[in-house]
Amino acid sequence: MGATFLIVASYAISQNRQSLADVSKTRLSSPSPRIIDGDTIDFSNGRVRVVGIDAPDDDLPRLKALSSDALRQLSARDGGLDCSVSMFDYALRRENQCRTDPKSYGRLNLACRFPANKASVGATMVAQGYAVDYRMFSGGAYVELMQKAAAQRAGLWGVDYEGMRQLAIRRAQVPQGCAVETIRK
């Protein structure tokens, strides 16, 4: 039984390494991507999840629509979206965080920027109050931006403070057994 486990574990690790290698070469860019929600974007060649943040989903439909619209407007104003591993937001390197799988639910987990000003999509969405810090994947990189947005009732914090507060609480918890690593600059 031990040998079988080692074989399966070795295979899983090799598959993950190959997946990481494939993702590291990926760059998705579009002047007009299809916005799914405040943290998920469709490109002609793939779907991306903006790493380090979480925007409201189907459990908060009104907030999801507003968050999606905010990202759509920012994307249109700032030249679309550009996403890749190589644009990893240095703010995300502040402290321990869970390892991010290269893919989740068929989406690539990538950092994204607005081409016109090179601003981080994650930091912008949190600072403007349309997403929250997803601590286990951000290492708390956007906590201060989120707290400032909440205090100022910016974006969705002004629409449904309690809904955003609950989302932030859920995303602040790091689950037991999380494979944590420190990423250095």
Coordinates of C-alpha atoms in Angstrom, one line a residue:
M1 CA 0.0 0.0 0.0
G2 CA 2.9 2.4 0.8
A3 CA 4.4 1.9 -2.6
T4 CA 1.1 2.6 -4.3
F5 CA 0.8 5.8 -2.4
L6 CA 4.3 6.9 -3.4
I7 CA 3.6 6.2 -7.1
V8 CA 0.3 8.1 -7.0
A9 CA 1.9 11.0 -5.1
S10 CA 4.8 11.2 -7.5
Y11 CA 2.5 11.2 -10.5
A12 CA 0.3 14.0 -8.9
I13 CA 3.4 16.1 -8.2
S14 CA 4.8 15.6 -11.7
Q15 CA 1.4 16.6 -13.2
N16 CA 1.2 19.7 -11.0
R17 CA 4.8 20.7 -12.0
Q18 CA 3.8 20.4 -15.7
S19 CA 0.7 22.4 -15.1
L20 CA 2.7 25.1 -13.3
A21 CA 5.2 25.2 -16.2
D22 CA 2.3 25.6 -18.7
V23 CA 0.7 28.3 -16.7
S24 CA 4.0 30.2 -16.2
K25 CA 4.2 30.6 -20.0
T26 CA 0.6 31.8 -20.3
R27 CA -0.3 35.4 -20.9
L28 CA -3.8 36.4 -21.7
S29 CA -4.6 39.9 -22.9
S30 CA -7.6 41.6 -24.5
P31 CA -8.7 45.2 -25.0
S32 CA -12.3 44.0 -24.4
P33 CA -12.4 40.8 -22.3
R34 CA -15.7 39.3 -21.2
I35 CA -16.2 40.0 -17.5
I36 CA -17.9 37.1 -15.7
D37 CA -17.8 38.7 -12.2
G38 CA -15.5 41.0 -10.2
D39 CA -12.7 38.4 -10.1
T40 CA -13.3 36.2 -13.1
I41 CA -12.6 37.1 -16.7
D42 CA -13.0 35.3 -20.0
F43 CA -10.5 35.7 -22.8
S44 CA -10.7 34.1 -26.2
N45 CA -8.1 31.5 -25.1
G46 CA -9.0 30.9 -21.5
R47 CA -10.7 32.0 -18.2
V48 CA -8.8 33.8 -15.5
R49 CA -9.4 34.1 -11.7
V50 CA -7.7 37.2 -10.3
V51 CA -5.5 35.8 -7.6
G52 CA -5.6 37.3 -4.1
I53 CA -9.1 38.8 -4.1
D54 CA -12.7 37.6 -3.9
A55 CA -15.7 39.5 -5.3
P56 CA -19.3 38.7 -4.5
D57 CA -20.8 35.6 -6.2
D58 CA -24.3 34.2 -6.8
D59 CA -25.1 34.2 -3.0
L60 CA -25.1 38.1 -3.3
P61 CA -26.5 38.6 -6.8
R62 CA -27.0 42.4 -6.5
L63 CA -23.4 42.9 -5.3
K64 CA -22.1 40.5 -7.9
A65 CA -23.8 42.5 -10.7
L66 CA -22.3 45.8 -9.3
S67 CA -18.8 44.3 -8.9
S68 CA -18.9 42.9 -12.4
D69 CA -20.1 46.2 -13.8
A70 CA -17.3 48.0 -12.0
L71 CA -14.6 45.7 -13.5
R72 CA -16.2 46.0 -16.9
Q73 CA -16.0 49.9 -16.7
L74 CA -12.5 49.9 -15.4
S75 CA -11.4 47.5 -18.2
A76 CA -13.1 49.7 -20.8
R77 CA -11.5 52.8 -19.4
D78 CA -8.0 51.5 -18.9
G79 CA -7.4 49.5 -22.1
G80 CA -8.7 46.0 -21.3
L81 CA -6.9 43.5 -19.1
D82 CA -3.5 41.8 -19.3
C83 CA -3.0 38.7 -17.1
S84 CA 0.0 36.4 -16.5
V85 CA 2.1 34.8 -13.8
S86 CA 5.0 37.2 -14.7
M87 CA 2.9 40.2 -13.6
F88 CA 2.5 38.8 -10.1
D89 CA 1.6 41.7 -7.8
Y90 CA 4.5 42.3 -5.4
A91 CA 2.0 43.3 -2.7
L92 CA 1.1 39.7 -2.6
R93 CA 4.6 38.8 -1.3
R94 CA 4.1 40.3 2.1
E95 CA 3.6 37.3 4.3
N96 CA 2.8 33.6 4.4
Q97 CA 0.0 32.4 2.1
C98 CA -1.4 29.2 0.8
R99 CA 0.0 27.9 -2.4
T100 CA -2.3 28.8 -5.2
D101 CA -3.0 26.0 -7.6
P102 CA -2.3 27.1 -11.2
K103 CA -6.0 26.4 -12.0
S104 CA -9.3 26.4 -10.1
Y105 CA -12.7 25.4 -11.5
G106 CA -11.3 25.5 -15.0
R107 CA -9.8 29.0 -14.5
L108 CA -6.2 30.0 -14.5
N109 CA -5.1 31.8 -11.3
L110 CA -3.2 34.8 -12.6
A111 CA -2.3 38.4 -11.6
C112 CA -3.9 41.0 -13.9
R113 CA -3.1 44.6 -14.7
F114 CA -4.8 47.3 -16.7
P115 CA -2.7 48.0 -19.8
A116 CA -3.1 51.8 -19.8
N117 CA -1.7 52.4 -16.4
K118 CA -0.2 49.1 -15.3
A119 CA -2.4 49.2 -12.1
S120 CA -3.1 45.9 -10.3
V121 CA -6.6 44.7 -11.0
G122 CA -6.7 43.0 -7.5
A123 CA -5.6 46.1 -5.6
T124 CA -7.9 48.4 -7.6
M125 CA -11.0 46.2 -7.1
V126 CA -10.3 46.0 -3.3
A127 CA -9.4 49.7 -2.9
Q128 CA -12.5 50.8 -4.7
G129 CA -14.7 48.5 -2.6
Y130 CA -15.7 45.9 -5.2
A131 CA -13.8 42.9 -3.8
V132 CA -12.3 41.8 -0.6
D133 CA -8.8 40.5 0.4
Y134 CA -8.7 36.7 0.0
R135 CA -6.2 36.2 2.8
M136 CA -5.2 32.6 2.3
F137 CA -4.1 33.5 -1.3
S138 CA -3.0 37.1 -0.7
G139 CA -1.2 36.7 2.6
G140 CA -3.1 39.8 3.7
A141 CA -1.7 42.0 0.9
Y142 CA -4.9 43.9 0.4
V143 CA -6.2 44.1 4.0
E144 CA -5.3 47.8 4.5
L145 CA -6.9 48.7 1.2
M146 CA -10.0 46.8 2.2
Q147 CA -10.2 48.4 5.6
K148 CA -9.9 51.8 4.1
A149 CA -12.6 51.1 1.5
A150 CA -14.9 49.7 4.3
A151 CA -14.3 52.8 6.5
Q152 CA -15.1 55.1 3.6
R153 CA -18.1 53.0 2.6
A154 CA -16.6 52.9 -0.9
G155 CA -18.2 50.8 -3.7
L156 CA -20.1 47.8 -2.4
W157 CA -19.4 48.7 1.2
G158 CA -21.8 51.6 0.8
V159 CA -24.4 49.4 -0.8
D160 CA -24.4 46.4 1.6
Y161 CA -21.9 46.9 4.4
E162 CA -23.0 43.7 6.2
G163 CA -22.8 41.5 3.1
M164 CA -19.3 42.7 2.3
R165 CA -18.3 42.3 6.0
Q166 CA -19.5 38.7 6.0
L167 CA -17.6 38.0 2.7
A168 CA -14.4 39.6 4.2
I169 CA -14.8 37.5 7.4
R170 CA -15.1 34.3 5.3
R171 CA -12.1 35.1 3.2
A172 CA -10.0 36.1 6.2
Q173 CA -9.8 32.6 7.6
V174 CA -6.9 30.4 6.6
P175 CA -8.1 26.7 6.7
Q176 CA -6.4 24.1 8.8
G177 CA -3.8 22.1 6.9
C178 CA -3.3 24.8 4.3
A179 CA 0.0 24.3 2.5
V180 CA 1.6 27.7 3.5
E181 CA 4.7 29.1 1.9
T182 CA 6.6 32.4 2.3
I183 CA 7.3 34.1 -1.0
R184 CA 10.2 36.4 -0.9
K185 CA 10.9 39.5 -3.1

